[in-house]
Coordinates of C-alpha atoms in Angstrom, one line a residue:
Chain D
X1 CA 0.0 0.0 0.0
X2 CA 1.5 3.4 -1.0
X3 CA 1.6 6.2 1.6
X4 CA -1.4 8.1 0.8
X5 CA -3.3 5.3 0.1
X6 CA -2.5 4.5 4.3
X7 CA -3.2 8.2 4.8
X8 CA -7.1 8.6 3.0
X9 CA -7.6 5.2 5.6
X10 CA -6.2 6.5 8.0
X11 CA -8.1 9.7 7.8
X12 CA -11.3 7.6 7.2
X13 CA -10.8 5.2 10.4
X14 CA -10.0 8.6 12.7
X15 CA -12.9 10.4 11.6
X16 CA -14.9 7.8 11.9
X17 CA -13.5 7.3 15.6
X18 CA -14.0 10.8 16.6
X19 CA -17.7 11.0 15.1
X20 CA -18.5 7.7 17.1
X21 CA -17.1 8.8 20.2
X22 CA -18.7 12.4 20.0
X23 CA -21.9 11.0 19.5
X24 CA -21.2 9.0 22.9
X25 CA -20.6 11.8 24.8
X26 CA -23.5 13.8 26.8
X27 CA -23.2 17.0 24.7
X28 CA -25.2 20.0 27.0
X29 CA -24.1 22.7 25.1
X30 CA -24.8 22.6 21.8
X31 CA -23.2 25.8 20.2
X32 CA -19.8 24.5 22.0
X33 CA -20.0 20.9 20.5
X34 CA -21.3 22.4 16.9
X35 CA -18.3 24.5 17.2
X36 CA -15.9 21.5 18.3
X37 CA -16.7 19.6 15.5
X38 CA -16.5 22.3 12.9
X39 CA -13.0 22.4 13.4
X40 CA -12.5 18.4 14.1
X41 CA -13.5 17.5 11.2
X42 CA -12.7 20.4 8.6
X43 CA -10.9 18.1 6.2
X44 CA -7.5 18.1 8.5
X45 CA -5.2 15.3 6.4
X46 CA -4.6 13.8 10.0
X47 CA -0.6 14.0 9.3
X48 CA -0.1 13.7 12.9
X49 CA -2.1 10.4 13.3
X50 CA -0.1 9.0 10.3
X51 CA 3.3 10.1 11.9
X52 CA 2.3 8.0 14.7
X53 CA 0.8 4.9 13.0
X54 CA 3.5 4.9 10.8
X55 CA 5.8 4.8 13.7
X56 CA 3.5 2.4 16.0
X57 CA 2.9 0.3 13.4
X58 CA 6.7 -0.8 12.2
X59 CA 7.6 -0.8 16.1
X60 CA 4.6 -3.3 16.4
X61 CA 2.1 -1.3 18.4
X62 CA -1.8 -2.1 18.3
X63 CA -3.7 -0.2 15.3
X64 CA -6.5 0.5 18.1
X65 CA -4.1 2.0 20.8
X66 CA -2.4 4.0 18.2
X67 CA -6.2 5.1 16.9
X68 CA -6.6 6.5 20.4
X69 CA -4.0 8.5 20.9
X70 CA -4.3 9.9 17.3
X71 CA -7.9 10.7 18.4
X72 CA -6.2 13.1 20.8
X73 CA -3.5 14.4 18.6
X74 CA -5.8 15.6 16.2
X75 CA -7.9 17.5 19.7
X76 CA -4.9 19.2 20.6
X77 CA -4.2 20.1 16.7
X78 CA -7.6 21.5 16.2
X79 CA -7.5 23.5 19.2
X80 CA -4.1 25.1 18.3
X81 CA -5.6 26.4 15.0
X82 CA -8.6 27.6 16.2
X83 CA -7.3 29.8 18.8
X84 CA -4.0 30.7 16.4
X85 CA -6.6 31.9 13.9
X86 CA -7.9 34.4 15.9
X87 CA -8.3 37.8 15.9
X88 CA -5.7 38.7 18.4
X89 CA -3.7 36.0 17.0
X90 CA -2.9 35.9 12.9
X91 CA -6.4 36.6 12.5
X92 CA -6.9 34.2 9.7
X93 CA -10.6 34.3 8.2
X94 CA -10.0 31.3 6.1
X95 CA -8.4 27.5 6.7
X96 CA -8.6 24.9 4.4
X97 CA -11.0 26.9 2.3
X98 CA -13.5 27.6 5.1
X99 CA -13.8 29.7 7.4
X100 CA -12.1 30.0 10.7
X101 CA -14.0 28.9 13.9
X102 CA -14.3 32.4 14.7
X103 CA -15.9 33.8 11.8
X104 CA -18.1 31.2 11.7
X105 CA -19.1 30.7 15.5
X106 CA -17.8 34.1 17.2
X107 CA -14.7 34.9 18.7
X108 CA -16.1 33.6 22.5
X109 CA -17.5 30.1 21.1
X110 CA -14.5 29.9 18.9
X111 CA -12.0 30.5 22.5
X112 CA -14.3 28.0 24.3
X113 CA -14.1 25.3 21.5
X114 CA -10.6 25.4 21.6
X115 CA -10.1 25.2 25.5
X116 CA -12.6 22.7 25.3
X117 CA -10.7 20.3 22.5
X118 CA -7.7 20.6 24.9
X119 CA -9.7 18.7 27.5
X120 CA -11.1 16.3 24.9
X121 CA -7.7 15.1 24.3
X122 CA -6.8 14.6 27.6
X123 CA -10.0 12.9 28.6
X124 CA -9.1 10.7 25.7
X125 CA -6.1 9.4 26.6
X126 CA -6.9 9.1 30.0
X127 CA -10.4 7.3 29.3
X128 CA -10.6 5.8 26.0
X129 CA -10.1 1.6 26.1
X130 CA -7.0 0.8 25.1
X131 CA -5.7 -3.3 24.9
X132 CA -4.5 -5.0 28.3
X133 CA -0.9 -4.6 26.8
X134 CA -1.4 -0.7 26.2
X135 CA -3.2 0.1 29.5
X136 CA 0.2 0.4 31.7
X137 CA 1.6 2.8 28.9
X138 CA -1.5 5.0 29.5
X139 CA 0.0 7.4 32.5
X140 CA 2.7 7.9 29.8
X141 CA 1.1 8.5 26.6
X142 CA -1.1 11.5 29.1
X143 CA 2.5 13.2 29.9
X144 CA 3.7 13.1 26.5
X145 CA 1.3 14.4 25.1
X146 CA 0.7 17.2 28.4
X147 CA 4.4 18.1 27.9
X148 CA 4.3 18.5 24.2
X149 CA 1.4 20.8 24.4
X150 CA 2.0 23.4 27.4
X151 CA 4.4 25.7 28.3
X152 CA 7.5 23.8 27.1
X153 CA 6.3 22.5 24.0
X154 CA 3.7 24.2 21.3
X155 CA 2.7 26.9 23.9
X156 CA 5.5 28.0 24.7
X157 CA 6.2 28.2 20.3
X158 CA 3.1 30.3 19.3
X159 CA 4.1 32.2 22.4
X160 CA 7.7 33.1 20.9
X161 CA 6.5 33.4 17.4
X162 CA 3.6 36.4 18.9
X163 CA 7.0 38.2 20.5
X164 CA 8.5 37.7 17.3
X165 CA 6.1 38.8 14.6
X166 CA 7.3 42.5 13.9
X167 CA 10.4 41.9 15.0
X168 CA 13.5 40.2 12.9
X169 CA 14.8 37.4 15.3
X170 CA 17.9 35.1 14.2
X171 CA 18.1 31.6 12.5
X172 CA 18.7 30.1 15.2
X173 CA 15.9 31.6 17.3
X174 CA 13.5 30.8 14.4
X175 CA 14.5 27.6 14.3
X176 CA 13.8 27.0 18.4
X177 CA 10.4 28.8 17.7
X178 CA 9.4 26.0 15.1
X179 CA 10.7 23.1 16.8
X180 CA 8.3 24.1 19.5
X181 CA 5.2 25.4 17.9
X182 CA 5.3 22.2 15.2
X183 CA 8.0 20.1 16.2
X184 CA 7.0 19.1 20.0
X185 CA 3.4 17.7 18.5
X186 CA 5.6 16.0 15.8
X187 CA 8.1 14.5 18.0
X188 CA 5.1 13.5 20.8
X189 CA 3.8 11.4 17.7
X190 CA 6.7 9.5 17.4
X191 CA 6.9 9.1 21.4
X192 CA 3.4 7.8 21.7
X193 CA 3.9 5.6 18.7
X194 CA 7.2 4.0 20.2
X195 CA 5.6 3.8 24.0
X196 CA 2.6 1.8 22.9
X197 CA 4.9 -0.6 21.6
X198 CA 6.6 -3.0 22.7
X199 CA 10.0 -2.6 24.2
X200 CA 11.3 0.0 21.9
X201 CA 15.3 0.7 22.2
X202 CA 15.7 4.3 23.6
X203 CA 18.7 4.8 21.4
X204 CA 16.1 3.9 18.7
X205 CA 13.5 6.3 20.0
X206 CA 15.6 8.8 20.6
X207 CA 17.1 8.6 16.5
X208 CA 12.7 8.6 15.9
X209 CA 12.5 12.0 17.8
X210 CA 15.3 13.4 16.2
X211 CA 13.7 12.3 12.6
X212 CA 10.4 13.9 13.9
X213 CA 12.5 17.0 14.5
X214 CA 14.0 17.2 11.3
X215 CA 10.7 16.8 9.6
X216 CA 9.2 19.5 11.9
X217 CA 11.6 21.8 10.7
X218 CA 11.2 20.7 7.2
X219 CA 7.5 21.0 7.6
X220 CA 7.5 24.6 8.3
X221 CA 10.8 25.4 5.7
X222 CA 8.2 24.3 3.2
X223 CA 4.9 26.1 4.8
X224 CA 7.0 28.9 4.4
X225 CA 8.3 28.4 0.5
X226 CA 4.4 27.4 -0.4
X227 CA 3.4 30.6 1.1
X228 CA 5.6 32.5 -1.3
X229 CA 5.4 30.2 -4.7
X230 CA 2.0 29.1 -4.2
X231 CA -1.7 30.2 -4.4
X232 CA -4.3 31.1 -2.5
X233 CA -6.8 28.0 -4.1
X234 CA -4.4 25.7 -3.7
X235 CA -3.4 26.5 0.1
X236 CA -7.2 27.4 1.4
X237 CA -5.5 30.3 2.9
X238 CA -4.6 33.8 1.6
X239 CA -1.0 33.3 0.0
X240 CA 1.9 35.7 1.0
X241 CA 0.0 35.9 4.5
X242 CA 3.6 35.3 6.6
X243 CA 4.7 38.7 4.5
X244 CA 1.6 40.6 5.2
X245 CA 1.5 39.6 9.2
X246 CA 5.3 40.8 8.5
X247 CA 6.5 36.9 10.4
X248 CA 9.9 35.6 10.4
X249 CA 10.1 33.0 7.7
X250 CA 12.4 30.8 6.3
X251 CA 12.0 32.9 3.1
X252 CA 12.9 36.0 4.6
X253 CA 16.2 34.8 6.4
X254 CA 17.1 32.7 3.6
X255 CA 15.8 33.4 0.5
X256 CA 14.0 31.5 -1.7
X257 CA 16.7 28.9 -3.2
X258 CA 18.3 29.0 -0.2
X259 CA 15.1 28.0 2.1
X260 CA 14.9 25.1 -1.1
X261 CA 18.4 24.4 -0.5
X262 CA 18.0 23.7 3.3
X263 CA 14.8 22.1 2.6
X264 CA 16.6 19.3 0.7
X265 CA 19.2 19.2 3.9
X266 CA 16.4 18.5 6.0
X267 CA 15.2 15.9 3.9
X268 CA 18.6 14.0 3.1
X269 CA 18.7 14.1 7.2
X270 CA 15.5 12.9 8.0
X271 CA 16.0 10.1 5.4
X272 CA 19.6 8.8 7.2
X273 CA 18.0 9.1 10.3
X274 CA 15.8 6.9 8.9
X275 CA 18.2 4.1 7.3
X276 CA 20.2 3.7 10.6
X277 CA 17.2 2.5 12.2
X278 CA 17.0 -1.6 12.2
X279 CA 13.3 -1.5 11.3
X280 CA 11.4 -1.5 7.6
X281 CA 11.3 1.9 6.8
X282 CA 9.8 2.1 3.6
X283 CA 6.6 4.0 4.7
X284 CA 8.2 6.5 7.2
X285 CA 10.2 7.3 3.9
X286 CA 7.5 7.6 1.4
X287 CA 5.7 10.1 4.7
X288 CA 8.7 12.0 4.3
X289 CA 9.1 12.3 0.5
X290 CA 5.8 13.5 0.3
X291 CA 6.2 16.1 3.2
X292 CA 9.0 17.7 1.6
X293 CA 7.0 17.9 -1.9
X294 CA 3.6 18.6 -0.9
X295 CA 1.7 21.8 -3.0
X296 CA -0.9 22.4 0.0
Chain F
X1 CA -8.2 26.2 64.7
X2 CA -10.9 28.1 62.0
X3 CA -11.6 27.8 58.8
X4 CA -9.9 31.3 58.1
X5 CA -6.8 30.5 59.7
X6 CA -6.6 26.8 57.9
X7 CA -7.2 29.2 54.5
X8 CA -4.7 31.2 54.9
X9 CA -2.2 28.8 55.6
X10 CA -3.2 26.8 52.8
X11 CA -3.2 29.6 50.8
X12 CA 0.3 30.3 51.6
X13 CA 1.3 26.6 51.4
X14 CA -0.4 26.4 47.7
X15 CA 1.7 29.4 46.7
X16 CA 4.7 28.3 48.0
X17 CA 4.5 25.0 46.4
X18 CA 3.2 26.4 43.1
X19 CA 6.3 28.8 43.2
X20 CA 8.8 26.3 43.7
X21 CA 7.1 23.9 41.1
X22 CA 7.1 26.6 38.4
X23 CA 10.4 27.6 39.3
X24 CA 11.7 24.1 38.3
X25 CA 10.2 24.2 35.2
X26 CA 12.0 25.6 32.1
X27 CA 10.7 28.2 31.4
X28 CA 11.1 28.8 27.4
X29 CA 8.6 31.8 26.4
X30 CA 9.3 34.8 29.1
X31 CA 6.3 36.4 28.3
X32 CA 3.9 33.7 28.6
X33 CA 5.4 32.3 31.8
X34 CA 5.2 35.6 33.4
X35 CA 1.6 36.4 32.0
X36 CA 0.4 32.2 33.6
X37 CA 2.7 33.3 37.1
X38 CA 0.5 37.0 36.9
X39 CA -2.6 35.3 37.1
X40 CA -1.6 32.2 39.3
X41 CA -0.6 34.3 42.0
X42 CA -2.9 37.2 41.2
X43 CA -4.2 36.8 45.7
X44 CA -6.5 34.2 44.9
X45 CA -7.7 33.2 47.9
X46 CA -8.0 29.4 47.0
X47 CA -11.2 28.5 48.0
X48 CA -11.4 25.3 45.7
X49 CA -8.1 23.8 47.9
X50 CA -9.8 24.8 50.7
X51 CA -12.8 23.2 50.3
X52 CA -10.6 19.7 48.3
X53 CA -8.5 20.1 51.2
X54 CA -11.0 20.1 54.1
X55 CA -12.7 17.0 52.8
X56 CA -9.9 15.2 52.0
X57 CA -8.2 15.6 55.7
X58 CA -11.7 14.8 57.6
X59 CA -11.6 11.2 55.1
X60 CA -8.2 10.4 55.5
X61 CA -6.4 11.7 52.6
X62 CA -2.5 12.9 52.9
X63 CA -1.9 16.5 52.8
X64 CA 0.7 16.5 50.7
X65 CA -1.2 14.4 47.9
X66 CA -4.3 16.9 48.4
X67 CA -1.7 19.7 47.5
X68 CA -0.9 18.5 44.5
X69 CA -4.8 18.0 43.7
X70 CA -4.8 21.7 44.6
X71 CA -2.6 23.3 42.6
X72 CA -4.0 21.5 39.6
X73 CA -7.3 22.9 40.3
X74 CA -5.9 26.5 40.7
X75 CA -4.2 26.1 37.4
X76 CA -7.6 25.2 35.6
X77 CA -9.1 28.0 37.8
X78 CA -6.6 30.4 37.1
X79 CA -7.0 30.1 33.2
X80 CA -10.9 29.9 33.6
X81 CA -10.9 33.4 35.0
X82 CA -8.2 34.6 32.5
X83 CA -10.2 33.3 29.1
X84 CA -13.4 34.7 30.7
X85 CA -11.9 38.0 31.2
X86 CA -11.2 38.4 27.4
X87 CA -12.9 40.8 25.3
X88 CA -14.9 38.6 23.4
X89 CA -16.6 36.9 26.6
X90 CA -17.1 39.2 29.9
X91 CA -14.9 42.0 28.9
X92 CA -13.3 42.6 32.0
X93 CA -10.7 44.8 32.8
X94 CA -10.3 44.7 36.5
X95 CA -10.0 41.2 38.7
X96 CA -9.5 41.2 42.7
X97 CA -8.5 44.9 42.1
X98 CA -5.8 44.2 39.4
X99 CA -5.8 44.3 35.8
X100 CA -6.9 41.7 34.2
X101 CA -4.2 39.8 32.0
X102 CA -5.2 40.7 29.0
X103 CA -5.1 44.2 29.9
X104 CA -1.4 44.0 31.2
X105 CA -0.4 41.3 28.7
X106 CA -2.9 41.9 25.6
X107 CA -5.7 39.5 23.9
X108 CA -2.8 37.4 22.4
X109 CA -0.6 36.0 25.2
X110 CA -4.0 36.0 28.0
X111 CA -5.3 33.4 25.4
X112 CA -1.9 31.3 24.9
X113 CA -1.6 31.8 29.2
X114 CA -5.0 30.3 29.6
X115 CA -4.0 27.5 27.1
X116 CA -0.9 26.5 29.1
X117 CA -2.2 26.9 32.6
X118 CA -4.5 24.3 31.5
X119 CA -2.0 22.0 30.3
X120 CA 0.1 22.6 33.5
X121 CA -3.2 21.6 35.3
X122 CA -2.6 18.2 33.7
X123 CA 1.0 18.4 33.9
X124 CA 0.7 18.3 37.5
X125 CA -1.8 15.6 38.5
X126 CA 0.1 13.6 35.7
X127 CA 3.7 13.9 36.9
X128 CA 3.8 15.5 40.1
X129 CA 5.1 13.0 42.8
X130 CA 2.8 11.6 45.2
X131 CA 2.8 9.2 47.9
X132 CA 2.9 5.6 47.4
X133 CA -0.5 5.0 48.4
X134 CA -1.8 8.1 46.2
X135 CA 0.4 6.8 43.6
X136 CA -2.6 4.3 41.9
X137 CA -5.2 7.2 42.2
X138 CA -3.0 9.3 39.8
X139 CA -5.3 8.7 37.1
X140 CA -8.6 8.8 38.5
X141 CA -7.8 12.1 40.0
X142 CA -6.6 13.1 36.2
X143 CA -10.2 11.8 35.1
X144 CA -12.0 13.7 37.2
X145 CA -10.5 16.6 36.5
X146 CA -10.4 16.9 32.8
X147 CA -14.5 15.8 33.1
X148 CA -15.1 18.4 35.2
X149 CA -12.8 21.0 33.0
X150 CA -14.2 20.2 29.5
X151 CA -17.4 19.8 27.5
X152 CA -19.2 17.8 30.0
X153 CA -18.5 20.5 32.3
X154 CA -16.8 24.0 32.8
X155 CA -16.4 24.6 29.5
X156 CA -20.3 23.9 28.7
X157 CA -21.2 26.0 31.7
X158 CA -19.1 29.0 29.8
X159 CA -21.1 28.5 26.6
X160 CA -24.5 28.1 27.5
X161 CA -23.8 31.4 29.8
X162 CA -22.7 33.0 26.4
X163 CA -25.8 32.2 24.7
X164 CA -28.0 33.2 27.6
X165 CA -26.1 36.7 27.6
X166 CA -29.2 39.1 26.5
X167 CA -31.3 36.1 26.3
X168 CA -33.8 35.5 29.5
X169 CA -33.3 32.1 30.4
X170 CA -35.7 30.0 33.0
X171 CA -34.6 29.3 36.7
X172 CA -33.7 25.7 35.8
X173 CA -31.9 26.6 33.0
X174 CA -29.9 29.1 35.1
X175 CA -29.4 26.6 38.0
X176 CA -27.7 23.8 35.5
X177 CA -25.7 27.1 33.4
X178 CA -24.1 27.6 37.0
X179 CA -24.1 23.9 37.9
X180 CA -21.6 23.7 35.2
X181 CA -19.7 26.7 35.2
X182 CA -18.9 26.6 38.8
X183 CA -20.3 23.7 40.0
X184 CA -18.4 21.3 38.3
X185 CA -14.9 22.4 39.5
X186 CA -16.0 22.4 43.4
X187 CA -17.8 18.5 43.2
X188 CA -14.1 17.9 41.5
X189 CA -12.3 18.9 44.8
X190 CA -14.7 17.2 46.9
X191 CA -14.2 14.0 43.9
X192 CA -10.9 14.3 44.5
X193 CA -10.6 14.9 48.2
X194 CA -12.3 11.6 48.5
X195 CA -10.2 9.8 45.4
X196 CA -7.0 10.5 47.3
X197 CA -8.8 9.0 50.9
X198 CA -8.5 5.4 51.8
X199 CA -11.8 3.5 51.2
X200 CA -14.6 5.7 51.2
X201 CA -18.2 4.6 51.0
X202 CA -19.5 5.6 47.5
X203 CA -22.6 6.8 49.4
X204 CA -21.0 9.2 51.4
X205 CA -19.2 10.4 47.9
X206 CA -22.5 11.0 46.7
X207 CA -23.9 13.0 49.3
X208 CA -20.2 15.2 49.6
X209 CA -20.9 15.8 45.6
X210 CA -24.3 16.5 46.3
X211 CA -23.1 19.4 49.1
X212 CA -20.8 20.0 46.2
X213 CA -23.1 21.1 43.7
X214 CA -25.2 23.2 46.6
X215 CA -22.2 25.3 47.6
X216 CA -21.8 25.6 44.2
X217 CA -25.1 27.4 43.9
X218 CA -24.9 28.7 47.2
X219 CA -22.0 30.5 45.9
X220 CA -23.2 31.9 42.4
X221 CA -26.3 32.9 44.2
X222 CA -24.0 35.2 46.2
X223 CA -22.2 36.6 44.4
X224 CA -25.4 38.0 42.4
X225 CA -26.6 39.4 45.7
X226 CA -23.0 41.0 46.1
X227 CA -23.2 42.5 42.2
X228 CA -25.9 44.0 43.2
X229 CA -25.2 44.8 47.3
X230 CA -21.5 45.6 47.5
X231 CA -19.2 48.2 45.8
X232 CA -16.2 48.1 43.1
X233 CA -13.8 48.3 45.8
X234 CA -14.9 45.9 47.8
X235 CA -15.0 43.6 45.0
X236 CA -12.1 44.0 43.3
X237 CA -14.2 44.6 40.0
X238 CA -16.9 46.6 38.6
X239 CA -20.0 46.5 41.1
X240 CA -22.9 46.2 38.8
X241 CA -21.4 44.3 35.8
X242 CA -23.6 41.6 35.1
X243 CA -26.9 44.0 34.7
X244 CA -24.3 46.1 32.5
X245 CA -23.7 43.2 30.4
X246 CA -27.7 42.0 30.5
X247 CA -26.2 38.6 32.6
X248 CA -29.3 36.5 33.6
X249 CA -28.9 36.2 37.4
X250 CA -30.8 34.7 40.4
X251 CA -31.2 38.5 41.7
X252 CA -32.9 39.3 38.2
X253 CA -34.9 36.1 38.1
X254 CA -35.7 36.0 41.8
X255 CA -35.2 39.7 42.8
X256 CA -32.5 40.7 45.8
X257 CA -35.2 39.3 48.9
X258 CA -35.7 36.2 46.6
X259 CA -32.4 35.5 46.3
X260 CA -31.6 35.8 49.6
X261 CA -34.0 33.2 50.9
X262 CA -32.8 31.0 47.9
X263 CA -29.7 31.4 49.8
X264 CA -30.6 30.5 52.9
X265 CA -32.4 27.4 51.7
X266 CA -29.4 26.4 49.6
X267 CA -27.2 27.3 52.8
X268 CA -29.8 25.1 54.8
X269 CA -29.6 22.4 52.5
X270 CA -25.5 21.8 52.3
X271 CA -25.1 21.5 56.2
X272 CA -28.2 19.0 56.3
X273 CA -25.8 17.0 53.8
X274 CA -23.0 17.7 55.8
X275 CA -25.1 16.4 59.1
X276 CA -25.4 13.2 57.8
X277 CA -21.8 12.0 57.7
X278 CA -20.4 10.3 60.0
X279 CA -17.3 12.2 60.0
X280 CA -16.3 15.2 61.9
X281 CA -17.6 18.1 59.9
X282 CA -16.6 20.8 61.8
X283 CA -14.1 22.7 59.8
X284 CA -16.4 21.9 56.8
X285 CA -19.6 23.4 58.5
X286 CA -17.3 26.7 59.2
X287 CA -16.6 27.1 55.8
X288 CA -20.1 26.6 54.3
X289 CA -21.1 29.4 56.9
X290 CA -17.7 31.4 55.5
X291 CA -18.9 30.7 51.9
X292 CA -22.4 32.3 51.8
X293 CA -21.8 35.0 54.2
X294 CA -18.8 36.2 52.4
X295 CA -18.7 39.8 51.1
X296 CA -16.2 40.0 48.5

């Protein structure tokens, strides 16, 4: 099966999930759950779940413990863009072609849905059935993906990218700002994928997390080459928004050949990172190929 | 010793322990740790420790476990009151006398400060040591807290108050709005309390939930009267804000004599439930009586 044929299943099977367990749950307030699942299910590609299944899968984890913890990925996903795209944020009106959360549901419902995805995710992990083997690991998937998220991990990224907007900040510091605000969600996939299987190497894991760095970084590099090259149709945002919000880019340290230049660095790393590993890694490549080469 | 002086020096104990845990933490994005540390130790006078704490020590519990319950709670209480502040919900400026964070740290990082001090809420009951016999409760106490936090509960209660703004609402529908919004939190500390307690009889759970909820309404009740009753100073905020902002309330469904019996009933009805435990309920009795005679 070729990557994206694993991804549109993936997506398929995780939807699915989330629709089944929404519907389980006692919703009281109904402009708050509308909301919720506006952004849930807006058409995200779920490349976080597939990080992790990919990763899970060739370390030998359960497809239904990996489905759970993806469940919560994509909560803690959702929620970042819905309160990124607001007003006192980028103020994004559209995402994905729609529009925000906000301009659909109002700034306060849109704040609320977020805050509320944040505690779907953990009420997820810590709730959902998981297999006998996977129900030990459960305390840990919770901090991984709590430590990923908060003030050393993603908030702690959009926080330094708000100080930084306006501002020209160095390579390096753009760098940090991206490993945090994309890379710590990244790298959690990869931790939650290796700690629901079955005694993983740490030298191994820790050769995954640096992969899911690399890719973070390469994620962004070419977020922020799309943003100049491509158009608005094709991204579902505004193109040339990162110039307008006047944002630190990869572009605008590096130019544009030189942003492609370090992209294809990123990639040749992520891919060695990949071959030292003793495992088939034939997907994780093909998930990194098409990363590196995506149009949207 | 009284309830006030077991407050206070809980209150100092909680922001001790709060300091130092924070302090170990690294802390990446100055701005937002400062803007989470503004509002975490804004004088809060910790009422929802008190009150986890109180039940906990007359079942059982260790103190040092219940403090660790605590400062969770104050974390999720703490970015409650920030997100609710916010321009696009109650538009507050002032809160216990002080600016609220947005006003000192603008729309932007008050968001992204709510966002992690909810995170750090899990952080905390997730990997915060306790002792050995707490230890197996870890995640129970983690469950109850993100039920009460999210769409089931606080969050709910924020959104159907939203949609009431400007609406008139019934009595019933105002009682569950505040069953939620503040409810839900308190029956957590009393959930908790209990959790972290050696072998508790689930019926005398039920009937400290059930005082749970009362207080809960006992306290919203109250603190209409006081909108109404008191002044700004006193308050630490705007008297007469929720009329200003056409908030449903038990003094405008009930009027300010209504209410008050409506108090007294409520007030009535929590130390019945508290009569019928066979515990010593002394310290809990004084702080019911604190609760609803409270003027600020």
């Amino acid at each position: 099966m070729q990557v994206h044929d694993i991804q549109a299943a993936l997506q398929q099977r995780i939807d699915d999930k989330l629709t089944q367990f929404i519907s389980q749950q006692c919703l009281i307030a109904e402009e708050l759950s509308a909301a919720m699942q506006y952004s849930l299910f807006a058409g995200g590609k779920r490349m976080r779940p597939l990080l992790l299944t990919l990763v899970g899968d060739m370390l030998g984890a359960q497809k239904d413990d990996l489905d759970v913890a993806s469940m919560a990925i994509e909560c803690v996903h959702a929620y970042s863009l819905i309160h990124d795209d607001l007003p006192a944020m980028d103020d994004d009106a559209l995402r994905r072609g729609k529009p925000t959360n906000h301009i659909k549901f109002g700034e306060a419902t849109a704040i609320l849905a977020g805050d509320a995805l944040q505690t779907l995710a953990f009420e997820i992990v810590l709730n959902h059935p998981l297999s006998e083997k996977a129900e030990n690991k459960r305390l840990e998937v919770s901090r991984i993906l709590a430590h990923a998220s908060g003030l050393n991990g993603m908030c702690a990224g959009q926080s330094i990218d708000l100080m930084a907007t306006g501002n020209t900040i160095s390579l390096d510091a753009l760098t940090e700002l991206h490993r945090l605000k994309t890379g710590a969600l990244l790298e959690a996939c990869v931790s939650i994928g290796a700690a629901l299987a079955p005694d993983v190497d740490v030298q191994h894991i820790s050769t995954l997390q640096s992969y899911a760095r690399t890719i973070g970084l390469a994620f962004q590099v070419q977020d922020d080459i799309l943003d100049v090259v491509s158009d608005s149709e094709t991204l579902g945002k505004p193109q040339g928004s990162d110039s307008e919000l006047d944002k630190n880019t990869f572009v605008s340290h590096l130019g544009l050949e030189g942003s492609q230049s370090f992209l294809q660095k990123l990639h040749h790393e992520a891919l060695q990172a990949l071959h030292s590993l003793p495992y088939d890694t034939e997907n994780l490549v093909a998930f990194t190929d098409y990363l590196v080469t995506r149009n949207n």
